[in-house]
Amino acid sequence: MSATYEIERIIELSRESDEIWVVYDGECPFCSRYVLLYKLRDRGQRVHLIDARSSHPIVGEIRSRSLDLDEGMVVRWRGRYHHGADAMHLLTILAGDRSIFNQVNRALFSRPQIARALYPVLVGARKLILRLLGRKLIGEV
């Protein structure tokens, strides 16, 4: 299946359901800016941004599925949970490309293989920044 076909298929499916749940680390300055910069709402989706450090029920659902929030954000869309690089890839496709930020993300993360290669670097940078800022990882709270 080509990347173009996959993108078109995901966009088509996104029109059927307008709710996206993005669970991210609210203590991480990169994570917080990243989710705020995304223009998901431009395409009509209802977006719920949830801090992974909160007591929101979806955080409990994610933990019960053994998805490590210190190793990546989670996106729930159409009843499925996408973690880490897969979540980044999905957000990239759903966001469209109207803004420069979204265009850069699409260039970097629209291909799952590239997303999987780059995502661990982002996770490592997040952990380093949290340590430098004196903040704990989610699992340490």
XYZ file of C-alpha atoms in Angstrom:
141
model
C 0.000 0.000 0.000
C 1.488 3.365 -0.978
C 1.932 6.214 1.514
C -0.370 8.417 -0.606
C -3.124 5.795 -0.569
C -2.732 5.363 3.203
C -2.995 9.124 3.758
C -6.113 9.354 1.603
C -7.687 6.376 3.408
C -7.034 7.873 6.864
C -8.413 11.260 5.804
C -11.537 9.550 4.479
C -11.991 7.669 7.761
C -11.429 10.862 9.758
C -14.469 12.422 8.143
C -16.588 9.658 9.655
C -15.510 10.398 13.253
C -14.596 13.812 14.542
C -13.225 12.930 17.994
C -9.518 12.613 18.695
C -8.100 12.092 22.166
C -4.449 13.140 22.527
C -2.791 12.143 25.801
C 0.581 13.823 26.261
C 2.953 14.942 29.015
C 1.723 18.336 30.182
C 4.953 18.922 32.137
C 7.076 18.655 28.997
C 7.438 22.036 27.269
C 8.020 20.367 23.888
C 4.992 18.087 24.193
C 2.721 20.930 25.294
C 3.770 23.201 22.432
C 3.578 20.375 19.928
C -0.054 19.514 20.626
C -1.063 23.169 20.718
C 0.567 23.914 17.370
C -1.257 21.147 15.551
C -4.162 22.374 13.463
C -6.430 19.348 13.820
C -9.490 21.484 14.369
C -9.058 23.077 10.929
C -10.303 19.803 9.453
C -13.354 19.659 11.716
C -12.175 17.124 14.284
C -13.137 17.461 17.931
C -9.838 17.323 19.769
C -9.471 16.474 23.449
C -6.014 17.297 24.837
C -5.416 15.320 28.033
C -2.435 15.707 30.346
C -1.028 12.225 31.017
C -0.346 13.295 34.604
C -4.036 13.945 35.275
C -6.586 11.586 36.786
C -8.672 11.592 33.600
C -10.293 8.174 32.955
C -8.554 7.776 29.585
C -5.179 7.822 31.382
C -6.341 4.785 33.373
C -7.485 3.081 30.167
C -4.065 3.659 28.630
C -2.276 2.251 31.662
C -4.544 -0.822 31.672
C -3.382 -1.455 28.100
C 0.262 -1.317 29.273
C 1.074 1.666 27.062
C 3.993 3.527 28.649
C 3.315 7.264 28.604
C 6.979 7.944 29.362
C 7.841 6.300 26.050
C 5.302 8.163 23.958
C 2.068 10.026 23.635
C -1.152 8.174 22.944
C -3.868 9.080 20.471
C -7.248 7.398 20.670
C -9.156 7.671 17.420
C -12.057 5.599 16.167
C -11.786 3.301 19.196
C -8.119 2.429 18.601
C -5.108 3.451 20.641
C -2.005 4.647 18.798
C 1.192 4.963 20.824
C 4.465 6.765 20.255
C 5.594 6.941 16.628
C 2.263 5.536 15.447
C 0.445 8.331 17.295
C 2.746 10.940 15.760
C 2.213 9.457 12.311
C -1.575 9.495 12.726
C -1.638 13.097 13.968
C 0.525 14.138 11.041
C -1.883 12.649 8.548
C -5.033 13.932 10.243
C -3.744 17.476 10.618
C -3.506 18.398 6.959
C -0.865 20.780 5.693
C -2.172 24.339 5.891
C 0.404 25.626 8.365
C 4.169 25.522 7.960
C 4.403 23.532 11.197
C 2.065 20.868 9.817
C 3.919 20.809 6.488
C 7.238 20.162 8.244
C 5.662 17.445 10.395
C 4.082 15.850 7.352
C 7.470 15.804 5.611
C 9.062 14.130 8.646
C 6.373 11.833 10.011
C 4.007 10.923 7.170
C 5.998 7.759 6.511
C 5.694 5.250 9.372
C 9.272 3.992 8.953
C 10.710 7.489 9.333
C 8.408 8.241 12.268
C 9.604 5.069 14.021
C 13.239 6.030 13.417
C 12.888 9.632 14.646
C 10.483 9.160 17.546
C 12.996 7.601 19.993
C 15.199 10.678 19.537
C 12.257 12.889 20.526
C 11.523 10.711 23.570
C 15.165 10.925 24.634
C 15.160 14.713 24.242
C 11.953 14.922 26.307
C 13.486 12.893 29.127
C 16.644 14.996 29.089
C 14.700 18.279 29.183
C 12.541 17.059 32.065
C 15.663 16.095 34.037
C 17.307 19.462 33.307
C 14.144 21.248 34.457
C 14.044 19.149 37.643
C 10.757 17.474 36.686
C 9.913 13.816 37.168
C 8.889 11.377 34.489
C 5.211 10.369 34.467
C 5.994 6.943 35.958
C 7.895 8.567 38.833
C 4.980 10.693 40.031
